[in-house]
């Protein structure tokens, strides 16, 4: 199967990712509520959110190196096992230390799944299809982010917050296991054989110096940090503003639903605006909306802000994937994606920890102001780095004889 032909594998991958991400999205607010029920304060919630990303921080690049010269698919079931076990065991844990450990296992499983899945999309997609296929792939994540918080809100509540949050974590673990049903015949082994014969490993420094890779990493880090802190800290905001867990679940799902809507119309948006302008505008608007969450507003206004924010955040992840893949040297694309994920996880460690400190000092709304500043910097990077991004998927491949002009320059492959 040549890249760009049969896309049945992509549909199965989206379904599997939806279940895996849904489990994580159900577990993350459940971990926050269970930690609060066990006596944690805002700082401890930030530490727990950061530990989720700590183990993956050290594992991403080795996994990417392995995937560059081997198969992608084996990482997917490994990821599902770790996610399912991490969720369930977090619910059975009786202390904050044990919850932190199993949250780290959950994060490691999510990393394994995402590296394998993103590498699969990059490898089995034609270059001019990558924006579209990465956009469709991330719909699986958005579906999980849509259903997960609603499921968490439906289970968690009542006087026994510790018990219901533990039940939600066990249910999330069972939901993750359903992803196994879609992981059959998902990888083309003929493509793997051709990749295994490629040359020596590309140094990490060379990958990071490739034009477009740092910009894509920063944009991805900012967008993911915003999504992560929203998931972890909106329950804390709800506790302070007397918003019930069920309503918080609906608000988080409204954000995810808007992200799905964004990715369904991503191709026409790219044709209309181009990748640099689209990234710049959405990061800038997302910065304003994140800062706006710090202002006490009615629930309906908060829901509207989160919906628009979700639409804006939906742009950054798939386009940053394409940016990094197209900028990376041939034979190092999985490693480049792993470096992007390392940056994401670094942000997931540092941002919640910083958010916890800010929340402890300046109140629970302060982390959202920090997110606004981070997204504002990303908007500046996007507008100042036009060479780091290529044309939209709808524009088709650029003929080799026309790649010399600056207006037609295209990076090597997201």
Protein backbone atom coordinates (compact mmCIF):
# COMPACT_ATOMS: atom_id res chain seq x y z
CA UNK A 1 0.00 0.00 0.00
CA UNK A 2 1.61 3.26 -1.12
CA UNK A 3 1.14 6.40 0.97
CA UNK A 4 -2.08 8.20 0.21
CA UNK A 5 -4.15 5.26 -1.15
CA UNK A 6 -6.20 3.15 1.28
CA UNK A 7 -7.27 5.19 4.32
CA UNK A 8 -9.11 2.43 6.23
CA UNK A 9 -6.15 2.29 8.59
CA UNK A 10 -6.70 5.98 9.39
CA UNK A 11 -10.33 5.42 10.37
CA UNK A 12 -9.35 2.54 12.67
CA UNK A 13 -6.60 4.68 14.17
CA UNK A 14 -9.03 7.55 14.83
CA UNK A 15 -11.44 5.14 16.57
CA UNK A 16 -8.68 3.66 18.75
CA UNK A 17 -7.34 7.11 19.59
CA UNK A 18 -10.83 8.26 20.51
CA UNK A 19 -11.17 5.52 23.15
CA UNK A 20 -7.62 6.01 24.48
CA UNK A 21 -7.96 9.80 24.66
CA UNK A 22 -11.46 9.53 26.10
CA UNK A 23 -10.09 7.45 28.96
CA UNK A 24 -7.34 9.98 29.66
CA UNK A 25 -9.76 12.91 29.41
CA UNK A 26 -12.10 11.20 31.85
CA UNK A 27 -9.25 10.33 34.20
CA UNK A 28 -7.56 13.74 34.37
CA UNK A 29 -10.43 15.67 36.03
CA UNK A 30 -11.23 12.56 38.09
CA UNK A 31 -7.66 12.61 39.45
CA UNK A 32 -8.10 16.28 40.39
CA UNK A 33 -11.41 15.65 42.18
CA UNK A 34 -10.06 12.57 43.97
CA UNK A 35 -6.96 14.49 45.06
CA UNK A 36 -9.15 17.31 46.42
CA UNK A 37 -11.30 14.76 48.25
CA UNK A 38 -8.14 13.26 49.80
CA UNK A 39 -7.13 16.66 51.16
CA UNK A 40 -4.91 18.07 48.39
CA UNK A 41 -4.68 21.83 47.85
CA UNK A 42 -4.26 23.71 44.55
CA UNK A 43 -0.47 23.24 44.60
CA UNK A 44 -0.77 19.48 45.06
CA UNK A 45 -3.21 19.32 42.13
CA UNK A 46 -0.60 21.10 40.01
CA UNK A 47 2.08 18.61 41.07
CA UNK A 48 -0.17 15.67 40.19
CA UNK A 49 -0.87 17.17 36.77
CA UNK A 50 2.86 17.61 36.23
CA UNK A 51 3.80 14.06 37.25
CA UNK A 52 1.52 12.80 34.46
CA UNK A 53 4.10 14.19 32.02
CA UNK A 54 7.29 13.42 33.97
CA UNK A 55 8.01 9.82 32.86
CA UNK A 56 7.21 10.58 29.20
CA UNK A 57 9.69 13.46 29.31
CA UNK A 58 12.59 10.99 29.40
CA UNK A 59 11.10 8.30 27.15
CA UNK A 60 9.99 10.26 24.08
CA UNK A 61 13.25 10.53 22.12
CA UNK A 62 14.33 6.86 22.58
CA UNK A 63 10.88 5.74 21.44
CA UNK A 64 11.08 8.06 18.43
CA UNK A 65 14.53 6.73 17.49
CA UNK A 66 13.20 3.19 17.65
CA UNK A 67 10.19 4.05 15.51
CA UNK A 68 12.27 5.80 12.82
CA UNK A 69 13.96 2.49 11.96
CA UNK A 70 11.24 0.00 12.83
CA UNK A 71 7.51 -0.51 13.16
CA UNK A 72 5.06 1.99 14.60
CA UNK A 73 2.15 -0.33 15.42
CA UNK A 74 3.65 -2.20 18.43
CA UNK A 75 3.64 1.02 20.45
CA UNK A 76 -0.14 1.26 20.19
CA UNK A 77 -1.20 -1.79 22.28
CA UNK A 78 1.60 -1.06 24.77
CA UNK A 79 0.17 2.43 25.18
CA UNK A 80 -3.36 1.10 25.67
CA UNK A 81 -2.21 -1.32 28.40
CA UNK A 82 -0.38 1.44 30.29
CA UNK A 83 -3.28 3.90 29.97
CA UNK A 84 -5.83 1.34 31.14
CA UNK A 85 -3.68 0.19 34.06
CA UNK A 86 -2.72 3.72 35.09
CA UNK A 87 -6.34 4.87 35.15
CA UNK A 88 -7.66 1.90 37.10
CA UNK A 89 -4.81 1.84 39.62
CA UNK A 90 -5.13 5.60 40.20
CA UNK A 91 -8.70 4.92 41.27
CA UNK A 92 -7.62 2.15 43.64
CA UNK A 93 -4.76 4.16 45.16
CA UNK A 94 -5.30 5.42 48.69
CA UNK A 95 -2.65 8.13 48.88
CA UNK A 96 -1.52 11.12 46.83
CA UNK A 97 1.92 9.53 46.31
CA UNK A 98 0.38 6.40 44.78
CA UNK A 99 -1.91 8.51 42.63
CA UNK A 100 1.10 10.44 41.36
CA UNK A 101 2.89 7.20 40.42
CA UNK A 102 -0.05 5.78 38.46
CA UNK A 103 -0.72 9.14 36.83
CA UNK A 104 2.85 8.94 35.52
CA UNK A 105 2.17 5.45 34.13
CA UNK A 106 -0.96 6.77 32.43
CA UNK A 107 1.07 9.57 30.88
CA UNK A 108 3.73 7.13 29.65
CA UNK A 109 1.02 5.02 28.00
CA UNK A 110 -0.44 8.06 26.30
CA UNK A 111 3.01 8.99 25.00
CA UNK A 112 3.59 5.47 23.57
CA UNK A 113 0.26 5.54 21.79
CA UNK A 114 0.71 9.05 20.40
CA UNK A 115 4.28 8.51 19.12
CA UNK A 116 3.24 5.30 17.37
CA UNK A 117 0.08 6.84 15.94
CA UNK A 118 1.63 10.12 14.75
CA UNK A 119 4.54 8.27 13.15
CA UNK A 120 2.06 6.00 11.40
CA UNK A 121 0.19 8.99 9.96
CA UNK A 122 3.41 10.66 8.81
CA UNK A 123 4.73 7.47 7.22
CA UNK A 124 1.56 6.32 5.47
CA UNK A 125 0.35 9.72 4.19
CA UNK A 126 1.44 11.38 0.97
CA UNK A 127 3.12 14.77 1.64
CA UNK A 128 0.22 16.83 0.29
CA UNK A 129 -2.24 14.83 2.47
CA UNK A 130 -0.49 15.37 5.78
CA UNK A 131 -2.43 18.46 6.93
CA UNK A 132 -5.70 16.68 6.19
CA UNK A 133 -4.72 13.32 7.68
CA UNK A 134 -3.22 14.83 10.82
CA UNK A 135 -6.37 16.91 11.16
CA UNK A 136 -8.54 13.80 10.86
CA UNK A 137 -6.27 11.92 13.26
CA UNK A 138 -6.64 14.59 15.91
CA UNK A 139 -10.43 14.35 15.60
CA UNK A 140 -10.00 11.11 17.56
CA UNK A 141 -8.37 13.08 20.36
CA UNK A 142 -11.12 15.68 20.25
CA UNK A 143 -13.84 13.03 20.37
CA UNK A 144 -12.18 11.58 23.46
CA UNK A 145 -11.90 15.04 25.00
CA UNK A 146 -15.58 15.59 24.23
CA UNK A 147 -16.91 12.37 25.79
CA UNK A 148 -14.40 11.93 28.63
CA UNK A 149 -15.27 15.00 30.74
CA UNK A 150 -19.02 14.41 30.31
CA UNK A 151 -18.58 10.83 31.50
CA UNK A 152 -16.49 12.05 34.43
CA UNK A 153 -19.10 14.63 35.37
CA UNK A 154 -21.87 12.03 35.17
CA UNK A 155 -20.08 9.66 37.56
CA UNK A 156 -18.46 12.11 39.98
CA UNK A 157 -20.59 13.94 42.51
CA UNK A 158 -22.60 13.67 45.69
CA UNK A 159 -21.27 13.54 49.23
CA UNK A 160 -18.79 10.72 48.53
CA UNK A 161 -16.47 12.61 46.17
CA UNK A 162 -13.56 10.25 46.88
CA UNK A 163 -15.61 7.16 46.05
CA UNK A 164 -17.25 8.49 42.89
CA UNK A 165 -13.97 9.87 41.53
CA UNK A 166 -12.33 6.48 42.15
CA UNK A 167 -15.18 4.80 40.25
CA UNK A 168 -14.68 7.22 37.36
CA UNK A 169 -11.00 6.25 37.14
CA UNK A 170 -11.80 2.53 37.06
CA UNK A 171 -14.42 3.14 34.34
CA UNK A 172 -11.84 5.15 32.37
CA UNK A 173 -9.44 2.21 32.54
CA UNK A 174 -12.10 -0.11 31.13
CA UNK A 175 -12.88 2.39 28.36
CA UNK A 176 -9.24 2.55 27.31
CA UNK A 177 -9.14 -1.22 26.83
CA UNK A 178 -11.83 -0.93 24.12
CA UNK A 179 -9.18 0.65 21.86
CA UNK A 180 -7.74 -2.83 21.29
CA UNK A 181 -10.68 -3.64 19.00
CA UNK A 182 -9.47 -1.21 16.31
CA UNK A 183 -5.75 -2.02 16.27
CA UNK A 184 -5.79 -4.70 13.56
CA UNK A 185 -3.92 -4.50 10.24
CA UNK A 186 -3.16 -0.85 10.86
CA UNK A 187 0.41 -0.72 9.51
CA UNK A 188 1.79 -1.39 6.02
CA UNK A 189 4.88 -3.59 6.57
CA UNK A 190 6.32 -2.88 3.10
CA UNK A 191 6.78 0.76 4.12
CA UNK A 192 8.54 -0.40 7.31
CA UNK A 193 11.09 -2.44 5.34
CA UNK A 194 11.97 0.53 3.17
CA UNK A 195 12.43 2.72 6.26
CA UNK A 196 14.67 0.23 8.05
CA UNK A 197 17.22 0.42 5.25
CA UNK A 198 17.76 4.17 5.61
CA UNK A 199 21.01 5.71 6.81
CA UNK A 200 22.52 6.52 10.18
CA UNK A 201 20.71 8.31 12.96
CA UNK A 202 20.32 12.06 12.50
CA UNK A 203 21.73 13.96 15.53
CA UNK A 204 19.14 15.61 17.75
CA UNK A 205 20.93 18.95 17.40
CA UNK A 206 20.52 18.86 13.63
CA UNK A 207 16.81 18.13 13.98
CA UNK A 208 16.34 21.01 16.41
CA UNK A 209 18.22 23.38 14.09
CA UNK A 210 16.00 22.51 11.13
CA UNK A 211 14.01 25.56 10.13
CA UNK A 212 10.47 25.18 11.40
CA UNK A 213 11.03 22.56 14.09
CA UNK A 214 11.47 24.97 17.06
CA UNK A 215 8.47 27.06 15.98
CA UNK A 216 6.28 23.98 15.62
CA UNK A 217 7.42 22.72 19.01
CA UNK A 218 6.63 26.00 20.79
CA UNK A 219 3.19 26.30 19.21
CA UNK A 220 2.39 22.70 20.10
CA UNK A 221 3.65 23.16 23.67
CA UNK A 222 1.52 26.27 24.16
CA UNK A 223 -1.66 24.73 22.77
CA UNK A 224 -1.26 21.50 24.73
CA UNK A 225 -0.43 23.36 27.95
CA UNK A 226 -3.62 25.36 27.52
CA UNK A 227 -5.68 22.20 26.98
CA UNK A 228 -3.98 20.44 29.88
CA UNK A 229 -4.40 23.22 32.43
CA UNK A 230 -8.00 23.76 31.35
CA UNK A 231 -8.68 20.07 32.04
CA UNK A 232 -6.85 20.04 35.37
CA UNK A 233 -7.80 23.48 36.74
CA UNK A 234 -11.33 24.13 35.51
CA UNK A 235 -12.60 21.74 38.23
CA UNK A 236 -10.73 23.86 40.79
CA UNK A 237 -12.27 27.04 39.34
CA UNK A 238 -15.65 25.32 39.52
CA UNK A 239 -15.15 24.52 43.19
CA UNK A 240 -14.35 28.17 43.93
CA UNK A 241 -17.27 29.52 41.85
CA UNK A 242 -19.80 26.89 43.00
CA UNK A 243 -20.10 25.25 39.59
CA UNK A 244 -21.02 21.56 39.84
CA UNK A 245 -18.80 18.79 38.42
CA UNK A 246 -21.52 17.91 35.88
CA UNK A 247 -21.54 21.47 34.53
CA UNK A 248 -17.73 21.55 34.45
CA UNK A 249 -17.83 18.33 32.42
CA UNK A 250 -20.24 19.92 29.94
CA UNK A 251 -18.03 23.03 29.66
CA UNK A 252 -14.92 20.96 28.96
CA UNK A 253 -16.83 18.94 26.39
CA UNK A 254 -18.08 22.11 24.70
CA UNK A 255 -14.45 23.10 24.23
CA UNK A 256 -13.66 19.68 22.76
CA UNK A 257 -16.72 19.80 20.49
CA UNK A 258 -15.58 23.15 19.09
CA UNK A 259 -12.14 21.63 18.46
CA UNK A 260 -13.76 18.85 16.43
CA UNK A 261 -15.70 21.43 14.42
CA UNK A 262 -12.46 23.30 13.74
CA UNK A 263 -10.70 20.21 12.42
CA UNK A 264 -13.61 19.32 10.15
CA UNK A 265 -13.22 22.70 8.39
CA UNK A 266 -9.43 22.87 8.63
CA UNK A 267 -8.79 22.31 4.92
CA UNK A 268 -10.98 25.22 3.69
CA UNK A 269 -9.51 27.45 6.42
CA UNK A 270 -6.01 26.62 5.17
CA UNK A 271 -7.01 27.40 1.60
CA UNK A 272 -8.50 30.72 2.68
CA UNK A 273 -5.84 32.00 5.09
CA UNK A 274 -2.72 29.86 4.71
CA UNK A 275 -0.93 28.17 7.58
CA UNK A 276 1.10 31.13 9.02
CA UNK A 277 -1.87 33.52 9.24
CA UNK A 278 -4.19 30.83 10.58
CA UNK A 279 -1.75 29.83 13.32
CA UNK A 280 -1.06 33.46 14.26
CA UNK A 281 -4.72 34.51 14.43
CA UNK A 282 -5.88 31.49 16.43
CA UNK A 283 -3.00 31.66 18.94
CA UNK A 284 -3.65 35.39 19.48
CA UNK A 285 -7.38 34.93 20.01
CA UNK A 286 -6.77 31.93 22.28
CA UNK A 287 -4.42 34.09 24.39
CA UNK A 288 -7.16 36.66 24.96
CA UNK A 289 -9.75 34.01 25.80
CA UNK A 290 -7.48 32.18 28.26
CA UNK A 291 -6.83 35.42 30.10
CA UNK A 292 -10.58 36.10 30.03
CA UNK A 293 -11.29 32.92 32.01
CA UNK A 294 -9.64 34.63 34.98
CA UNK A 295 -12.57 37.07 35.09
CA UNK A 296 -15.64 35.86 37.03
CA UNK A 297 -18.42 35.60 34.44
CA UNK A 298 -21.78 33.80 34.26
CA UNK A 299 -21.67 30.13 33.35
CA UNK A 300 -23.20 30.74 29.91
CA UNK A 301 -20.49 33.30 29.11
CA UNK A 302 -17.79 30.92 30.34
CA UNK A 303 -19.22 28.23 28.06
CA UNK A 304 -19.17 30.58 25.07
CA UNK A 305 -15.57 31.56 25.79
CA UNK A 306 -14.52 27.91 26.09
CA UNK A 307 -16.26 27.02 22.82
CA UNK A 308 -14.42 29.74 20.88
CA UNK A 309 -11.21 28.83 22.70
CA UNK A 310 -11.65 25.19 21.71
CA UNK A 311 -12.04 26.19 18.06
CA UNK A 312 -8.82 28.23 18.21
CA UNK A 313 -6.86 25.52 20.01
CA UNK A 314 -7.99 22.98 17.42
CA UNK A 315 -5.71 24.54 14.81
CA UNK A 316 -2.38 24.34 16.60
CA UNK A 317 -1.86 20.60 17.11
CA UNK A 318 -2.39 19.18 13.58
CA UNK A 319 -0.60 22.07 11.88
CA UNK A 320 2.34 21.86 14.28
CA UNK A 321 2.61 18.14 13.47
CA UNK A 322 2.77 18.91 9.76
CA UNK A 323 5.24 21.73 10.36
CA UNK A 324 7.64 19.52 12.33
CA UNK A 325 7.42 16.55 9.95
CA UNK A 326 7.94 18.69 6.86
CA UNK A 327 10.87 20.50 8.46
CA UNK A 328 12.63 17.38 9.80
CA UNK A 329 15.43 15.63 7.85
CA UNK A 330 14.48 12.48 5.96
CA UNK A 331 14.79 9.42 8.18
CA UNK A 332 14.28 11.39 11.40
CA UNK A 333 10.63 12.29 11.28
CA UNK A 334 9.53 10.03 14.12
CA UNK A 335 12.38 11.42 16.23
CA UNK A 336 11.29 14.96 15.33
CA UNK A 337 7.73 14.13 16.37
CA UNK A 338 9.12 12.63 19.58
CA UNK A 339 11.06 15.84 20.23
CA UNK A 340 7.84 17.76 19.70
CA UNK A 341 6.17 15.48 22.25
CA UNK A 342 9.13 15.97 24.60
CA UNK A 343 8.50 19.70 24.39
CA UNK A 344 4.82 19.05 25.04
CA UNK A 345 5.59 16.96 28.09
CA UNK A 346 8.09 19.53 29.35
CA UNK A 347 5.29 22.05 29.13
CA UNK A 348 2.96 19.61 30.90
CA UNK A 349 5.47 19.33 33.75
CA UNK A 350 6.41 23.01 34.00
CA UNK A 351 3.04 24.61 33.24
CA UNK A 352 0.97 22.81 35.89
CA UNK A 353 3.74 23.22 38.45
CA UNK A 354 3.90 26.93 37.65
CA UNK A 355 0.12 27.04 37.64
CA UNK A 356 0.03 25.44 41.07
CA UNK A 357 2.45 28.02 42.45
CA UNK A 358 0.49 30.87 40.88
CA UNK A 359 -2.80 29.49 42.14
CA UNK A 360 -1.40 29.20 45.65
CA UNK A 361 -0.13 32.78 45.61
CA UNK A 362 -2.53 34.71 43.37
CA UNK A 363 -5.67 32.56 43.22
CA UNK A 364 -7.03 29.83 40.96
CA UNK A 365 -7.60 32.21 38.02
CA UNK A 366 -3.91 33.18 37.74
CA UNK A 367 -2.82 30.11 35.72
CA UNK A 368 -5.11 31.18 32.88
CA UNK A 369 -3.38 34.54 32.67
CA UNK A 370 -0.08 32.64 32.41
CA UNK A 371 -1.54 30.59 29.55
CA UNK A 372 -2.59 33.75 27.78
CA UNK A 373 0.97 35.07 27.90
CA UNK A 374 2.37 31.77 26.57
CA UNK A 375 -0.09 31.70 23.67
CA UNK A 376 0.71 35.33 22.89
CA UNK A 377 4.39 34.42 22.49
CA UNK A 378 3.36 31.55 20.20
CA UNK A 379 1.36 33.93 18.05
CA UNK A 380 4.48 36.07 17.67
CA UNK A 381 6.55 33.02 16.70
CA UNK A 382 3.95 31.95 14.13
CA UNK A 383 3.85 35.35 12.44
CA UNK A 384 7.66 35.72 12.41
CA UNK A 385 8.37 32.25 11.00
CA UNK A 386 6.67 32.03 7.60
CA UNK A 387 9.39 29.68 6.31
CA UNK A 388 8.54 27.14 9.01
CA UNK A 389 5.19 26.35 7.49
CA UNK A 390 4.09 25.19 4.12
CA UNK A 391 0.93 25.48 2.09
CA UNK A 392 -2.32 23.91 3.14
CA UNK A 393 -3.29 20.40 2.26
CA UNK A 394 -5.75 21.56 -0.28
CA UNK A 395 -3.09 23.18 -2.40
CA UNK A 396 -1.55 19.87 -3.44
CA UNK A 397 2.11 18.96 -3.85
CA UNK A 398 4.61 21.47 -5.14
CA UNK A 399 6.37 20.39 -8.34
CA UNK A 400 10.11 19.94 -7.78
CA UNK A 401 11.07 22.43 -10.48
CA UNK A 402 9.17 25.23 -8.74
CA UNK A 403 10.57 24.93 -5.21
CA UNK A 404 13.31 27.54 -5.62
CA UNK A 405 11.22 30.70 -5.41
CA UNK A 406 10.58 32.11 -1.93
CA UNK A 407 6.82 32.23 -2.45
CA UNK A 408 6.78 28.53 -3.35
CA UNK A 409 9.33 27.27 -0.81
CA UNK A 410 8.21 24.07 0.89
CA UNK A 411 9.90 22.37 3.80
CA UNK A 412 10.87 18.71 3.45
CA UNK A 413 7.85 17.07 5.26
CA UNK A 414 4.81 17.38 9.36
